[in-house]
Coordinates of C-alpha atoms and ligand atoms in Angstrom, one line a residue:
M1 CA 3.1 -5.8 21.0
I2 CA 5.4 -3.2 19.4
Y3 CA 9.1 -4.1 19.4
Q4 CA 11.9 -1.8 18.2
A5 CA 13.3 -3.4 15.1
T6 CA 16.7 -4.4 16.6
A7 CA 18.7 -7.3 15.2
A8 CA 17.6 -9.5 18.1
A9 CA 13.9 -8.5 17.6
I10 CA 14.2 -9.4 13.9
V11 CA 15.6 -12.8 14.7
D12 CA 12.7 -13.4 17.2
A13 CA 10.2 -12.2 14.6
A14 CA 11.7 -14.6 12.0
S15 CA 11.2 -17.5 14.3
L16 CA 7.5 -16.5 14.8
L17 CA 7.1 -16.4 11.0
R18 CA 8.8 -19.8 10.6
R19 CA 6.4 -21.4 13.0
G20 CA 3.3 -19.9 11.3
D21 CA 2.6 -16.8 13.3
L22 CA 2.0 -13.3 11.9
V23 CA 4.5 -10.4 12.2
A24 CA 3.7 -6.8 11.2
F25 CA 6.8 -5.1 9.8
P26 CA 7.8 -1.8 8.2
T27 CA 8.4 -1.3 4.5
E28 CA 9.2 2.0 2.7
T29 CA 5.6 2.1 1.4
V30 CA 3.3 1.1 4.3
Y31 CA 3.5 -1.4 7.1
G32 CA 2.8 -5.0 6.1
L33 CA 1.1 -7.9 7.9
G34 CA 3.4 -10.8 7.1
A35 CA 3.1 -14.6 7.1
D36 CA 5.3 -17.3 5.6
A37 CA 4.1 -17.3 2.0
T38 CA 4.7 -21.1 1.7
N39 CA 2.4 -21.9 4.7
A40 CA -1.3 -21.9 3.7
T41 CA -2.5 -22.0 7.3
A42 CA -0.4 -19.0 8.3
V43 CA -1.6 -17.1 5.3
A44 CA -5.2 -17.9 6.2
T45 CA -4.7 -16.2 9.5
I46 CA -3.9 -13.0 7.6
F47 CA -7.3 -13.1 5.9
A48 CA -9.0 -13.7 9.2
V49 CA -7.2 -10.9 11.1
K50 CA -7.8 -8.4 8.3
Q51 CA -11.3 -9.6 7.5
R52 CA -10.1 -9.7 4.0
P53 CA -12.2 -11.4 1.3
A54 CA -10.6 -14.5 0.0
F55 CA -10.8 -13.2 -3.6
D56 CA -8.1 -10.5 -2.9
P57 CA -4.6 -11.9 -3.5
L58 CA -1.6 -11.0 -1.5
I59 CA 1.8 -9.6 -2.5
V60 CA 4.8 -11.9 -1.8
H61 CA 7.9 -10.1 -0.5
V62 CA 11.4 -11.3 -1.2
D63 CA 14.9 -10.2 -0.3
S64 CA 16.7 -11.0 -3.6
L65 CA 16.2 -11.7 -7.3
A66 CA 17.0 -15.3 -6.6
R67 CA 14.2 -15.7 -4.1
A68 CA 11.9 -13.9 -6.5
D69 CA 12.7 -16.5 -9.1
N70 CA 11.5 -19.2 -6.7
V71 CA 8.1 -17.4 -6.5
V72 CA 7.5 -16.4 -10.1
R73 CA 8.3 -17.5 -13.6
G74 CA 9.2 -15.1 -16.4
L75 CA 11.3 -12.6 -14.5
Q76 CA 13.0 -11.7 -17.7
G77 CA 12.7 -9.1 -20.5
A78 CA 10.8 -6.0 -19.6
A79 CA 9.9 -7.4 -16.2
L80 CA 13.5 -8.0 -15.3
R81 CA 14.4 -4.5 -16.6
L82 CA 11.9 -3.0 -14.1
A83 CA 13.1 -5.2 -11.3
E84 CA 16.7 -4.2 -12.0
R85 CA 15.8 -0.5 -12.2
Y86 CA 13.5 -0.3 -9.2
W87 CA 14.3 -3.1 -6.8
P88 CA 14.7 -2.8 -3.9
G89 CA 11.8 -0.4 -3.9
P90 CA 8.1 0.4 -4.2
L91 CA 7.3 -1.8 -7.2
T92 CA 5.2 -5.0 -7.3
L93 CA 5.4 -7.2 -10.4
V94 CA 2.6 -9.5 -11.3
L95 CA 4.0 -12.6 -13.0
P96 CA 3.1 -16.3 -13.5
R97 CA 3.5 -18.1 -10.2
R98 CA 5.5 -21.1 -9.3
G99 CA 4.1 -24.1 -7.4
E100 CA 5.8 -23.2 -4.1
I101 CA 3.1 -20.5 -3.5
P102 CA -0.2 -21.9 -2.3
D103 CA -3.6 -21.0 -3.8
I104 CA -4.7 -18.9 -0.9
V105 CA -1.9 -16.4 -1.5
T106 CA -3.0 -15.7 -5.0
A107 CA -6.8 -16.2 -4.6
G108 CA -6.4 -19.0 -7.0
L109 CA -5.0 -16.8 -9.8
A110 CA -2.2 -18.2 -12.0
T111 CA -0.2 -15.1 -11.3
V112 CA 1.4 -13.7 -8.1
G113 CA 2.5 -10.2 -7.1
V114 CA 6.1 -10.1 -6.0
R115 CA 8.1 -7.2 -4.4
L116 CA 11.6 -6.7 -3.1
P117 CA 11.1 -3.9 -0.5
A118 CA 13.8 -1.3 0.2
H119 CA 13.3 -1.0 4.0
P120 CA 16.3 -2.6 5.7
T121 CA 14.1 -4.2 8.4
A122 CA 11.8 -5.8 5.8
R123 CA 14.8 -7.3 4.0
A124 CA 16.5 -8.5 7.2
L125 CA 13.3 -10.1 8.3
I126 CA 12.9 -12.0 5.0
A127 CA 16.5 -13.1 5.0
A128 CA 16.3 -14.3 8.7
T129 CA 13.1 -16.2 8.0
D130 CA 14.6 -17.6 4.8
R131 CA 11.2 -17.8 3.2
P132 CA 9.1 -15.5 0.9
I133 CA 6.7 -13.4 3.1
A134 CA 3.1 -12.8 2.0
A135 CA 2.0 -9.4 3.3
P136 CA -0.9 -7.1 2.7
S137 CA -1.0 -3.7 4.3
A138 CA -1.5 -4.2 8.0
N139 CA -5.0 -2.6 8.3
P140 CA -8.5 -4.0 8.4
F141 CA -9.8 -4.6 4.9
G142 CA -10.9 -1.4 3.2
Y143 CA -9.5 1.0 5.8
I144 CA -6.5 3.4 5.5
S145 CA -3.1 1.7 5.2
P146 CA -0.7 2.1 8.3
T147 CA 2.4 4.2 7.9
S148 CA 3.6 3.7 11.5
A149 CA 3.8 0.9 14.0
A150 CA 1.3 2.8 16.2
H151 CA -1.2 2.7 13.4
V152 CA -0.9 -1.1 13.2
A153 CA -1.2 -1.5 17.0
A154 CA -4.3 0.8 17.1
Q155 CA -6.3 -1.5 14.8
L156 CA -4.7 -5.0 14.9
G157 CA -2.7 -4.8 18.1
D158 CA -4.5 -7.7 19.9
A159 CA -4.4 -10.0 16.9
V160 CA -0.7 -9.6 16.0
P161 CA 1.9 -11.1 18.4
C162 CA 4.7 -9.0 17.1
I163 CA 4.8 -5.5 15.4
L164 CA 8.3 -4.5 14.4
D165 CA 8.8 -0.7 14.7
G166 CA 11.0 0.7 11.9
G167 CA 9.8 4.3 12.1
P168 CA 7.4 6.1 9.9
C169 CA 7.3 4.9 6.2
A170 CA 9.4 7.0 3.8
I171 CA 6.9 6.9 1.0
G172 CA 3.6 6.4 2.7
L173 CA 1.6 5.1 -0.3
E174 CA 1.3 1.4 -1.4
S175 CA 3.6 0.1 -4.1
T176 CA 3.1 0.7 -7.8
I177 CA 1.8 -2.6 -9.3
V178 CA 2.7 -3.6 -12.9
S179 CA 1.2 -6.8 -14.3
F180 CA 2.9 -9.0 -16.9
A181 CA -0.1 -11.4 -17.1
A182 CA -1.1 -10.2 -20.6
A183 CA 0.8 -9.5 -23.8
R184 CA 1.3 -5.9 -22.8
P185 CA 2.4 -4.7 -19.4
A186 CA -0.4 -3.1 -17.4
L187 CA -0.4 -0.6 -14.5
L188 CA -2.8 -2.0 -11.9
R189 CA -2.1 0.4 -9.0
S190 CA -0.4 3.8 -9.2
G191 CA 2.3 4.6 -6.6
A192 CA 5.7 6.3 -6.1
I193 CA 7.1 4.8 -9.3
T194 CA 5.1 6.9 -11.7
L195 CA 3.3 6.1 -14.9
E196 CA 5.6 8.6 -16.7
E197 CA 8.7 6.7 -15.5
L198 CA 7.2 3.4 -16.6
Q199 CA 6.2 4.7 -20.0
S200 CA 9.7 6.0 -20.6
L201 CA 11.2 2.7 -19.6
L202 CA 8.7 0.3 -21.2
G203 CA 7.2 2.3 -24.1
A204 CA 3.6 1.1 -24.1
I205 CA 1.9 0.3 -20.9
D206 CA -1.9 -0.2 -20.4
V207 CA -3.5 1.7 -17.5
A208 CA -5.8 -0.7 -15.8
T209 CA -6.1 1.0 -12.4
D210 CA -9.9 0.9 -12.6
A211 CA -10.2 -2.6 -14.1
P212 CA -12.9 -4.9 -12.7
L213 CA -12.0 -7.6 -10.2
P214 CA -10.2 -9.9 -9.9
T215 CA -7.3 -8.3 -11.5
A216 CA -7.1 -5.8 -8.7
P217 CA -9.0 -5.7 -5.5
G218 CA -6.9 -2.7 -4.4
Q219 CA -8.9 -1.2 -7.3
L220 CA -12.2 -1.5 -5.5
P221 CA -14.0 1.8 -5.9
R222 CA -14.2 2.3 -2.1
H223 CA -10.8 1.4 -0.5
Y224 CA -8.2 3.1 1.7
A225 CA -11.2 4.8 3.2
P226 CA -11.8 6.7 6.4
R227 CA -15.2 6.4 8.1
T228 CA -15.9 10.1 7.6
P229 CA -17.4 10.9 4.3
L230 CA -14.9 12.6 2.0
T231 CA -15.6 14.9 -0.9
L232 CA -13.1 16.0 -3.5
I233 CA -13.0 19.7 -4.4
D234 CA -11.0 21.8 -6.9
S235 CA -11.2 24.9 -4.8
V236 CA -12.1 25.8 -1.2
D237 CA -14.6 28.3 -2.6
E238 CA -16.8 25.4 -3.5
V239 CA -17.6 24.8 0.2
A240 CA -20.4 27.0 1.5
F241 CA -19.7 28.8 4.8
D242 CA -22.4 27.0 6.8
A243 CA -21.0 23.6 5.7
R244 CA -17.6 24.4 7.1
A245 CA -18.4 24.4 10.9
H246 CA -18.4 20.6 11.2
A247 CA -16.0 19.8 8.4
A248 CA -12.3 19.3 8.0
L249 CA -10.3 20.6 5.0
L250 CA -7.4 18.6 3.7
M251 CA -4.9 20.1 1.2
A252 CA -1.4 19.6 0.0
A253 CA -0.3 23.2 0.8
P254 CA -1.7 26.1 2.8
Q255 CA -4.0 28.4 0.9
A256 CA -6.2 31.4 1.5
G257 CA -9.9 31.4 2.1
T258 CA -10.1 28.6 4.6
A259 CA -12.0 30.5 7.3
G260 CA -14.8 28.7 9.1
F261 CA -13.6 25.1 8.9
A262 CA -13.6 23.1 12.1
H263 CA -10.1 21.9 11.1
V264 CA -7.6 22.8 8.4
E265 CA -4.9 20.4 7.5
A266 CA -2.1 21.3 5.1
L267 CA 0.1 18.3 4.4
T268 CA 3.2 20.3 3.6
P269 CA 4.3 24.0 3.9
D270 CA 5.1 24.2 0.2
G271 CA 3.0 21.6 -1.7
D272 CA 5.8 19.1 -2.4
L273 CA 3.7 16.1 -3.4
L274 CA 6.3 13.5 -2.4
V275 CA 6.2 14.9 1.1
A276 CA 2.4 15.2 1.0
A277 CA 2.2 11.4 0.1
T278 CA 4.2 10.5 3.2
R279 CA 1.7 12.4 5.4
L280 CA -1.6 11.6 3.7
F281 CA -2.6 8.4 5.5
A282 CA -1.6 9.6 8.9
A283 CA -3.5 12.8 8.4
L284 CA -6.6 10.9 7.2
R285 CA -6.5 8.8 10.3
E286 CA -6.1 11.8 12.7
I287 CA -9.0 13.6 11.0
D288 CA -11.1 10.5 11.0
A289 CA -10.7 10.2 14.7
C290 CA -12.2 13.6 15.3
G291 CA -15.8 12.8 14.2
F292 CA -16.3 15.6 11.7
A293 CA -19.3 15.5 9.5
R294 CA -17.2 15.5 6.3
I295 CA -13.7 15.8 5.0
Y296 CA -13.2 18.1 2.0
A297 CA -10.0 17.3 0.1
V298 CA -8.5 19.6 -2.5
R299 CA -7.5 17.8 -5.7
V300 CA -3.8 17.7 -6.7
P301 CA -2.6 17.6 -10.3
E302 CA -2.6 14.0 -11.7
R303 CA 1.0 14.0 -12.7
G304 CA 3.9 12.0 -11.2
I305 CA 3.0 10.9 -7.6
G306 CA 0.0 13.2 -7.8
R307 CA -1.7 10.3 -9.8
A308 CA -1.3 8.0 -6.8
I309 CA -2.5 10.6 -4.3
M310 CA -5.6 11.2 -6.3
D311 CA -6.2 7.5 -6.8
R312 CA -6.2 7.0 -3.0
L313 CA -8.3 10.2 -2.3
R314 CA -10.9 9.1 -4.9
R315 CA -11.3 5.7 -3.3
A316 CA -11.4 7.2 0.1
G317 CA -14.3 9.3 -1.0
A318 CA -16.2 6.7 -3.1
Ligands
TXA401 O1 3.3 -1.4 -0.8 C1 2.7 -2.4 -0.8 O2 2.5 -3.1 -1.9 C2 2.2 -3.0 0.5 C3 3.5 -3.4 1.3 C4 3.1 -4.1 2.6 O3 4.3 -4.1 0.6 N1 1.4 -4.1 0.4 C5 0.1 -3.9 -0.1 O4 -0.6 -5.1 -0.1 O5 -0.4 -2.8 -0.4 P1 -2.2 -5.1 -0.2 O6 -2.6 -6.5 -0.1 O7 -2.8 -4.1 0.7 O8 -2.5 -4.8 -1.7 C6 -2.1 -5.7 -2.7 C7 -2.8 -5.4 -4.0 C8 -4.2 -5.9 -4.0 O9 -5.0 -4.9 -4.5 C9 -4.2 -7.1 -4.8 O10 -5.4 -7.3 -5.5 C10 -3.1 -6.9 -5.8 O11 -2.1 -6.3 -5.0 N2 -2.6 -8.1 -6.3 C11 -1.9 -9.1 -5.6 N3 -1.6 -10.1 -6.3 C12 -2.2 -9.9 -7.5 C13 -2.3 -10.6 -8.8 N4 -1.8 -11.8 -8.9 N5 -2.9 -10.1 -9.8 C14 -3.5 -8.8 -9.7 N6 -3.4 -8.1 -8.5 C15 -2.8 -8.6 -7.5
MG402 MG1 -4.1 -2.9 1.4

């Protein structure tokens, strides 16, 4: 069931979480499927509902630095600088975990991903629950992440007793993940907090967005994927005219030469990539529902948030 995220609904959702049930809730990145992170049985339900492999660790959401300190050790130095600069916000920090977090959350790793989201509903929910909340994106494993309550309901509706509706997500791509598991910080997943920003704040940072498992199951080559095959192109001229009749074209801004496609989707009127990011997953879902033979997606420059957009498009097409 979808509930408007009123103060009363948040209190009810918190009591569901406290007794071990799941609640889907909005964050500024994507919707999460939450469980009490200290309750291994509740967390196991997340894996069952998402059909998520047990080797893929979850992110733990907190509402304060103090609660983050109960989840991880070592929130100091460069990690603390990032937290102070970007929390609340779309940044996940991977740090050594504390004993309060059960193995199932971290897939047995000695580290845990922790994030303080900016969305007021997410923070109010964590505060009302008074526990850290483990939450992956609220989609079946491998599919496109949800950026609205309706997206969650469409795929997991029967399995989730409560979906809090806090409107469409302001960012629309999953959080940037930075790991402090090794001597040098490493970017594990690109997102709205860009590599360029991280480099200017940290100096050196390794880029491990394509590292092998288990550092990063969101780094699986095929992930965030529609069922329709997706091909990346540099220019619409690459698509022969007879291939267009059963294909959709996805691009950041309108351009010329798109005649013949069954569907043409420009994510923005002017190519603003921050806006394109907010629309990307919803557009992929809508196009995926139409049964086209193929989606052609026009590449964007891999700078700033363009890096995260290209990361998701590449995995969608793998
Ligand atoms: O924006 C987000 O991060 C959203 C919202 C709900 O907060 N959550 C999200 O969770 O995208 P999920 O489970 O779909 O992706 C979490 C990613 C996975 O790729 C996982 O492997 C990685 O975080 N991760 C979690 N804990 C980790 C750890 N200890 N070491 C390395 N990677 C970790
Ligand atoms: Mg996910």
